[in-house]
Amino acid sequence: MSTLEELRAKCETCQKCALGKTRNHLVFGVGNERARLMFVGEAPGEQEDLTGTPFVGRAGQLLDKFLYAVGIERSDVYIANILKCRPPQNRDPLPEEEDACIGYLREQVRIIQPKIIVCLGRISAMRLIKPDFKITAEHGKWFQKGDFLITAVFHPAALLRDPRKKEDMLEDMKRIAAKLNEEGEFQ
Ligand code: URA
């Protein structure tokens, strides 16, 4: 099995889809390589493409606030995206882009072996939980997949557009923090 650094090196030269030509930076993922909790967003935005780090723009800053509110350190978790390169104008990922990129995320999960994966938003949930996932009805629900538990919360960018969703997000994040503590007891 490769290490995260070996995998990152492979991604750096990836040209499996057209986004390889337009990216400024690969946005591989960041955080604790032995994290028990992993967040998976959709795709890098402008700030992420400029810096090479996921969730550093406005949506990322809002995510940081929720992590802080429930006592989770950003440095304890691992954060990645379904796509590692920015789609132009932040459009939704195309199926062929997801297909080209998803193997890298699978490899990251295999290496990190998180206990809990949290999908940030519907695009991630539809890819990682089930194709017909409905974020409004099913956020906060738990699914068992192989060795890990998986759930989805609203994407932080959706909370910026509709702040009324923030209450639900806080409740979901509290339950995630509680589940992480429960899981820790059985390690
Ligand atoms: N939105 C995402 O889904 N991922 C990022 O890294 C930034 C914004």
PDB file of C-alpha atoms and ligand atoms in Angstrom:
ATOM      1  CA  MET A   1       0.000   0.000   0.000  1.00  0.00           C
ATOM      2  CA  SER A   2       1.265   3.472  -0.838  1.00  0.00           C
ATOM      3  CA  THR A   3       1.653   6.295   1.670  1.00  0.00           C
ATOM      4  CA  LEU A   4      -0.297   9.536   1.479  1.00  0.00           C
ATOM      5  CA  GLU A   5       2.825  11.291   0.218  1.00  0.00           C
ATOM      6  CA  GLU A   6       3.272   8.760  -2.592  1.00  0.00           C
ATOM      7  CA  LEU A   7      -0.375   9.139  -3.483  1.00  0.00           C
ATOM      8  CA  ARG A   8      -0.103  12.939  -3.443  1.00  0.00           C
ATOM      9  CA  ALA A   9       2.865  12.731  -5.816  1.00  0.00           C
ATOM     10  CA  LYS A  10       0.790  10.609  -8.192  1.00  0.00           C
ATOM     11  CA  CYS A  11      -2.090  13.126  -8.060  1.00  0.00           C
ATOM     12  CA  GLU A  12       0.252  16.067  -8.709  1.00  0.00           C
ATOM     13  CA  THR A  13       0.808  14.884 -12.276  1.00  0.00           C
ATOM     14  CA  CYS A  14      -2.724  13.577 -12.875  1.00  0.00           C
ATOM     15  CA  GLN A  15      -4.269  14.390 -16.248  1.00  0.00           C
ATOM     16  CA  LYS A  16      -7.101  11.865 -16.106  1.00  0.00           C
ATOM     17  CA  CYS A  17      -9.662  14.602 -16.751  1.00  0.00           C
ATOM     18  CA  ALA A  18      -9.636  18.076 -18.283  1.00  0.00           C
ATOM     19  CA  LEU A  19      -9.407  19.818 -14.880  1.00  0.00           C
ATOM     20  CA  GLY A  20      -5.752  18.811 -14.781  1.00  0.00           C
ATOM     21  CA  LYS A  21      -5.115  21.462 -17.422  1.00  0.00           C
ATOM     22  CA  THR A  22      -6.828  24.362 -15.680  1.00  0.00           C
ATOM     23  CA  ARG A  23      -5.872  23.849 -12.024  1.00  0.00           C
ATOM     24  CA  ASN A  24      -3.465  26.227 -10.320  1.00  0.00           C
ATOM     25  CA  HIS A  25      -2.910  23.792  -7.477  1.00  0.00           C
ATOM     26  CA  LEU A  26      -3.900  20.261  -6.746  1.00  0.00           C
ATOM     27  CA  VAL A  27      -6.008  20.187  -3.576  1.00  0.00           C
ATOM     28  CA  PHE A  28      -5.076  16.772  -2.245  1.00  0.00           C
ATOM     29  CA  GLY A  29      -6.299  16.894   1.346  1.00  0.00           C
ATOM     30  CA  VAL A  30      -5.071  18.091   4.703  1.00  0.00           C
ATOM     31  CA  GLY A  31      -4.989  17.007   8.313  1.00  0.00           C
ATOM     32  CA  ASN A  32      -4.138  14.173  10.612  1.00  0.00           C
ATOM     33  CA  GLU A  33      -3.003  11.124   8.655  1.00  0.00           C
ATOM     34  CA  ARG A  34      -4.382   8.887  11.407  1.00  0.00           C
ATOM     35  CA  ALA A  35      -7.629  10.803  11.877  1.00  0.00           C
ATOM     36  CA  ARG A  36     -10.634   8.917  13.244  1.00  0.00           C
ATOM     37  CA  LEU A  37     -12.883  11.525  11.608  1.00  0.00           C
ATOM     38  CA  MET A  38     -12.690  12.480   7.943  1.00  0.00           C
ATOM     39  CA  PHE A  39     -14.684  15.160   6.109  1.00  0.00           C
ATOM     40  CA  VAL A  40     -15.259  14.932   2.376  1.00  0.00           C
ATOM     41  CA  GLY A  41     -16.456  17.992   0.448  1.00  0.00           C
ATOM     42  CA  GLU A  42     -17.260  18.448  -3.196  1.00  0.00           C
ATOM     43  CA  ALA A  43     -14.426  20.154  -5.063  1.00  0.00           C
ATOM     44  CA  PRO A  44     -11.938  22.960  -4.521  1.00  0.00           C
ATOM     45  CA  GLY A  45     -13.167  26.539  -4.932  1.00  0.00           C
ATOM     46  CA  GLU A  46     -11.159  29.601  -5.913  1.00  0.00           C
ATOM     47  CA  GLN A  47      -9.247  30.026  -2.646  1.00  0.00           C
ATOM     48  CA  GLU A  48      -8.516  26.319  -2.434  1.00  0.00           C
ATOM     49  CA  ASP A  49      -7.208  26.273  -6.009  1.00  0.00           C
ATOM     50  CA  LEU A  50      -4.961  29.237  -5.203  1.00  0.00           C
ATOM     51  CA  THR A  51      -3.576  27.746  -1.984  1.00  0.00           C
ATOM     52  CA  GLY A  52      -3.717  23.972  -2.533  1.00  0.00           C
ATOM     53  CA  THR A  53      -5.602  23.478   0.773  1.00  0.00           C
ATOM     54  CA  PRO A  54      -9.242  22.360   1.113  1.00  0.00           C
ATOM     55  CA  PHE A  55     -11.851  24.484   2.858  1.00  0.00           C
ATOM     56  CA  VAL A  56      -9.890  27.697   3.395  1.00  0.00           C
ATOM     57  CA  GLY A  57     -12.380  30.108   1.744  1.00  0.00           C
ATOM     58  CA  ARG A  58     -15.596  31.453   3.293  1.00  0.00           C
ATOM     59  CA  ALA A  59     -17.245  28.031   3.437  1.00  0.00           C
ATOM     60  CA  GLY A  60     -14.149  26.594   5.110  1.00  0.00           C
ATOM     61  CA  GLN A  61     -14.073  29.354   7.698  1.00  0.00           C
ATOM     62  CA  LEU A  62     -17.675  28.563   8.543  1.00  0.00           C
ATOM     63  CA  LEU A  63     -16.822  24.868   8.834  1.00  0.00           C
ATOM     64  CA  ASP A  64     -14.036  25.820  11.273  1.00  0.00           C
ATOM     65  CA  LYS A  65     -16.600  27.617  13.460  1.00  0.00           C
ATOM     66  CA  PHE A  66     -18.772  24.511  13.671  1.00  0.00           C
ATOM     67  CA  LEU A  67     -15.775  22.319  14.492  1.00  0.00           C
ATOM     68  CA  TYR A  68     -14.818  24.742  17.255  1.00  0.00           C
ATOM     69  CA  ALA A  69     -18.415  24.881  18.552  1.00  0.00           C
ATOM     70  CA  VAL A  70     -18.500  21.118  19.130  1.00  0.00           C
ATOM     71  CA  GLY A  71     -14.942  20.838  20.447  1.00  0.00           C
ATOM     72  CA  ILE A  72     -13.312  19.169  17.447  1.00  0.00           C
ATOM     73  CA  GLU A  73      -9.816  20.388  16.504  1.00  0.00           C
ATOM     74  CA  ARG A  74      -9.318  20.872  12.767  1.00  0.00           C
ATOM     75  CA  SER A  75      -5.801  19.458  13.183  1.00  0.00           C
ATOM     76  CA  ASP A  76      -7.268  16.188  14.536  1.00  0.00           C
ATOM     77  CA  VAL A  77      -9.400  15.475  11.457  1.00  0.00           C
ATOM     78  CA  TYR A  78      -8.608  14.886   7.796  1.00  0.00           C
ATOM     79  CA  ILE A  79     -10.340  16.968   5.106  1.00  0.00           C
ATOM     80  CA  ALA A  80     -10.537  16.091   1.420  1.00  0.00           C
ATOM     81  CA  ASN A  81     -12.886  16.477  -1.524  1.00  0.00           C
ATOM     82  CA  ILE A  82     -14.488  14.240  -4.141  1.00  0.00           C
ATOM     83  CA  LEU A  83     -12.520  16.191  -6.792  1.00  0.00           C
ATOM     84  CA  LYS A  84      -8.922  17.283  -6.299  1.00  0.00           C
ATOM     85  CA  CYS A  85      -9.016  20.039  -8.923  1.00  0.00           C
ATOM     86  CA  ARG A  86     -11.307  23.055  -9.231  1.00  0.00           C
ATOM     87  CA  PRO A  87     -14.121  22.935 -11.779  1.00  0.00           C
ATOM     88  CA  PRO A  88     -14.347  26.203 -13.770  1.00  0.00           C
ATOM     89  CA  GLN A  89     -16.678  28.777 -12.144  1.00  0.00           C
ATOM     90  CA  ASN A  90     -17.264  26.273  -9.324  1.00  0.00           C
ATOM     91  CA  ARG A  91     -19.788  24.337 -11.405  1.00  0.00           C
ATOM     92  CA  ASP A  92     -20.912  20.917 -10.135  1.00  0.00           C
ATOM     93  CA  PRO A  93     -18.457  18.097 -10.846  1.00  0.00           C
ATOM     94  CA  LEU A  94     -19.197  16.139 -14.027  1.00  0.00           C
ATOM     95  CA  PRO A  95     -19.746  12.378 -13.645  1.00  0.00           C
ATOM     96  CA  GLU A  96     -16.619  11.671 -15.684  1.00  0.00           C
ATOM     97  CA  GLU A  97     -14.545  13.963 -13.430  1.00  0.00           C
ATOM     98  CA  GLU A  98     -15.815  12.142 -10.340  1.00  0.00           C
ATOM     99  CA  ASP A  99     -15.120   8.779 -11.956  1.00  0.00           C
ATOM    100  CA  ALA A 100     -11.584   9.842 -12.816  1.00  0.00           C
ATOM    101  CA  CYS A 101     -10.843  11.169  -9.320  1.00  0.00           C
ATOM    102  CA  ILE A 102     -12.720   8.890  -6.911  1.00  0.00           C
ATOM    103  CA  GLY A 103     -10.007   6.232  -6.833  1.00  0.00           C
ATOM    104  CA  TYR A 104      -7.643   8.709  -5.181  1.00  0.00           C
ATOM    105  CA  LEU A 105     -10.162   9.385  -2.416  1.00  0.00           C
ATOM    106  CA  ARG A 106     -10.726   5.646  -1.924  1.00  0.00           C
ATOM    107  CA  GLU A 107      -6.977   5.208  -1.533  1.00  0.00           C
ATOM    108  CA  GLN A 108      -6.847   8.063   0.994  1.00  0.00           C
ATOM    109  CA  VAL A 109      -9.607   6.356   3.015  1.00  0.00           C
ATOM    110  CA  ARG A 110      -7.750   3.022   2.835  1.00  0.00           C
ATOM    111  CA  ILE A 111      -4.576   4.646   4.156  1.00  0.00           C
ATOM    112  CA  ILE A 112      -6.159   6.826   6.856  1.00  0.00           C
ATOM    113  CA  GLN A 113      -8.764   4.257   7.986  1.00  0.00           C
ATOM    114  CA  PRO A 114     -11.139   6.737   9.628  1.00  0.00           C
ATOM    115  CA  LYS A 115     -13.896   5.451  11.919  1.00  0.00           C
ATOM    116  CA  ILE A 116     -16.340   8.123  10.737  1.00  0.00           C
ATOM    117  CA  ILE A 117     -16.703   9.868   7.377  1.00  0.00           C
ATOM    118  CA  VAL A 118     -18.811  13.017   7.118  1.00  0.00           C
ATOM    119  CA  CYS A 119     -19.951  14.070   3.659  1.00  0.00           C
ATOM    120  CA  LEU A 120     -20.124  17.846   3.325  1.00  0.00           C
ATOM    121  CA  GLY A 121     -23.119  18.414   1.086  1.00  0.00           C
ATOM    122  CA  ARG A 122     -25.235  16.500  -1.355  1.00  0.00           C
ATOM    123  CA  ILE A 123     -22.648  15.913  -4.092  1.00  0.00           C
ATOM    124  CA  SER A 124     -20.364  14.079  -1.690  1.00  0.00           C
ATOM    125  CA  ALA A 125     -23.270  12.174  -0.099  1.00  0.00           C
ATOM    126  CA  MET A 126     -24.632  11.084  -3.481  1.00  0.00           C
ATOM    127  CA  ARG A 127     -21.227   9.722  -4.389  1.00  0.00           C
ATOM    128  CA  LEU A 128     -20.231   8.154  -1.063  1.00  0.00           C
ATOM    129  CA  ILE A 129     -23.550   7.099   0.528  1.00  0.00           C
ATOM    130  CA  LYS A 130     -26.087   6.489  -2.265  1.00  0.00           C
ATOM    131  CA  PRO A 131     -26.924   8.070  -5.628  1.00  0.00           C
ATOM    132  CA  ASP A 132     -30.426   9.123  -4.546  1.00  0.00           C
ATOM    133  CA  PHE A 133     -29.325  10.692  -1.241  1.00  0.00           C
ATOM    134  CA  LYS A 134     -31.609  13.597  -0.259  1.00  0.00           C
ATOM    135  CA  ILE A 135     -29.648  16.027   1.888  1.00  0.00           C
ATOM    136  CA  THR A 136     -32.662  17.885   3.327  1.00  0.00           C
ATOM    137  CA  ALA A 137     -34.386  14.673   4.439  1.00  0.00           C
ATOM    138  CA  GLU A 138     -31.375  12.526   5.265  1.00  0.00           C
ATOM    139  CA  HIS A 139     -28.667  14.785   6.728  1.00  0.00           C
ATOM    140  CA  GLY A 140     -27.490  13.519  10.102  1.00  0.00           C
ATOM    141  CA  LYS A 141     -28.552   9.885   9.431  1.00  0.00           C
ATOM    142  CA  TRP A 142     -25.929   7.202   9.999  1.00  0.00           C
ATOM    143  CA  PHE A 143     -25.001   4.525   7.483  1.00  0.00           C
ATOM    144  CA  GLN A 144     -22.578   1.642   8.075  1.00  0.00           C
ATOM    145  CA  LYS A 145     -20.221   1.069   5.135  1.00  0.00           C
ATOM    146  CA  GLY A 146     -17.587  -1.579   5.574  1.00  0.00           C
ATOM    147  CA  ASP A 147     -15.374  -0.588   8.479  1.00  0.00           C
ATOM    148  CA  PHE A 148     -16.690   2.923   8.924  1.00  0.00           C
ATOM    149  CA  LEU A 149     -19.792   4.895   9.729  1.00  0.00           C
ATOM    150  CA  ILE A 150     -20.819   7.559   7.279  1.00  0.00           C
ATOM    151  CA  THR A 151     -23.201  10.504   7.507  1.00  0.00           C
ATOM    152  CA  ALA A 152     -23.827  13.762   5.656  1.00  0.00           C
ATOM    153  CA  VAL A 153     -24.375  17.347   6.753  1.00  0.00           C
ATOM    154  CA  PHE A 154     -25.279  20.465   4.790  1.00  0.00           C
ATOM    155  CA  HIS A 155     -22.421  21.920   2.785  1.00  0.00           C
ATOM    156  CA  PRO A 156     -21.097  25.037   4.569  1.00  0.00           C
ATOM    157  CA  ALA A 157     -21.667  27.027   1.344  1.00  0.00           C
ATOM    158  CA  ALA A 158     -25.375  26.096   1.587  1.00  0.00           C
ATOM    159  CA  LEU A 159     -25.379  27.527   5.128  1.00  0.00           C
ATOM    160  CA  LEU A 160     -23.947  30.783   3.790  1.00  0.00           C
ATOM    161  CA  ARG A 161     -26.810  30.946   1.279  1.00  0.00           C
ATOM    162  CA  ASP A 162     -29.468  29.925   3.819  1.00  0.00           C
ATOM    163  CA  PRO A 163     -28.450  30.631   7.435  1.00  0.00           C
ATOM    164  CA  ARG A 164     -31.658  28.973   8.712  1.00  0.00           C
ATOM    165  CA  LYS A 165     -29.914  25.635   8.065  1.00  0.00           C
ATOM    166  CA  LYS A 166     -27.266  26.447  10.690  1.00  0.00           C
ATOM    167  CA  GLU A 167     -29.391  25.071  13.553  1.00  0.00           C
ATOM    168  CA  ASP A 168     -29.604  21.668  11.878  1.00  0.00           C
ATOM    169  CA  MET A 169     -25.886  21.777  11.152  1.00  0.00           C
ATOM    170  CA  LEU A 170     -25.065  22.424  14.796  1.00  0.00           C
ATOM    171  CA  GLU A 171     -27.259  19.527  15.936  1.00  0.00           C
ATOM    172  CA  ASP A 172     -25.682  17.189  13.362  1.00  0.00           C
ATOM    173  CA  MET A 173     -22.171  18.262  14.347  1.00  0.00           C
ATOM    174  CA  LYS A 174     -22.944  17.708  18.042  1.00  0.00           C
ATOM    175  CA  ARG A 175     -24.114  14.167  17.245  1.00  0.00           C
ATOM    176  CA  ILE A 176     -20.970  13.562  15.200  1.00  0.00           C
ATOM    177  CA  ALA A 177     -18.774  14.706  18.103  1.00  0.00           C
ATOM    178  CA  ALA A 178     -20.738  12.448  20.474  1.00  0.00           C
ATOM    179  CA  LYS A 179     -20.436   9.461  18.110  1.00  0.00           C
ATOM    180  CA  LEU A 180     -16.703  10.048  17.848  1.00  0.00           C
ATOM    181  CA  ASN A 181     -16.404   9.920  21.637  1.00  0.00           C
ATOM    182  CA  GLU A 182     -18.490   6.715  21.759  1.00  0.00           C
ATOM    183  CA  GLU A 183     -16.339   5.106  19.067  1.00  0.00           C
ATOM    184  CA  GLY A 184     -13.199   6.119  20.953  1.00  0.00           C
ATOM    185  CA  GLU A 185     -14.308   4.103  23.967  1.00  0.00           C
ATOM    186  CA  PHE A 186     -14.193   0.887  21.945  1.00  0.00           C
ATOM    187  CA  GLN A 187     -10.762   1.366  20.423  1.00  0.00           C
TER     188      GLN A 187
HETATM  189  N1  URA B   1     -16.114  23.578  -1.131  1.00  0.00           N
HETATM  190  C1  URA B   1     -15.775  22.275  -1.162  1.00  0.00           C
HETATM  191  O1  URA B   1     -16.614  21.402  -1.361  1.00  0.00           O
HETATM  192  N2  URA B   1     -14.500  21.963  -0.955  1.00  0.00           N
HETATM  193  C2  URA B   1     -13.556  22.861  -0.688  1.00  0.00           C
HETATM  194  O2  URA B   1     -12.415  22.477  -0.488  1.00  0.00           O
HETATM  195  C3  URA B   1     -13.942  24.225  -0.657  1.00  0.00           C
HETATM  196  C4  URA B   1     -15.215  24.549  -0.876  1.00  0.00           C
END
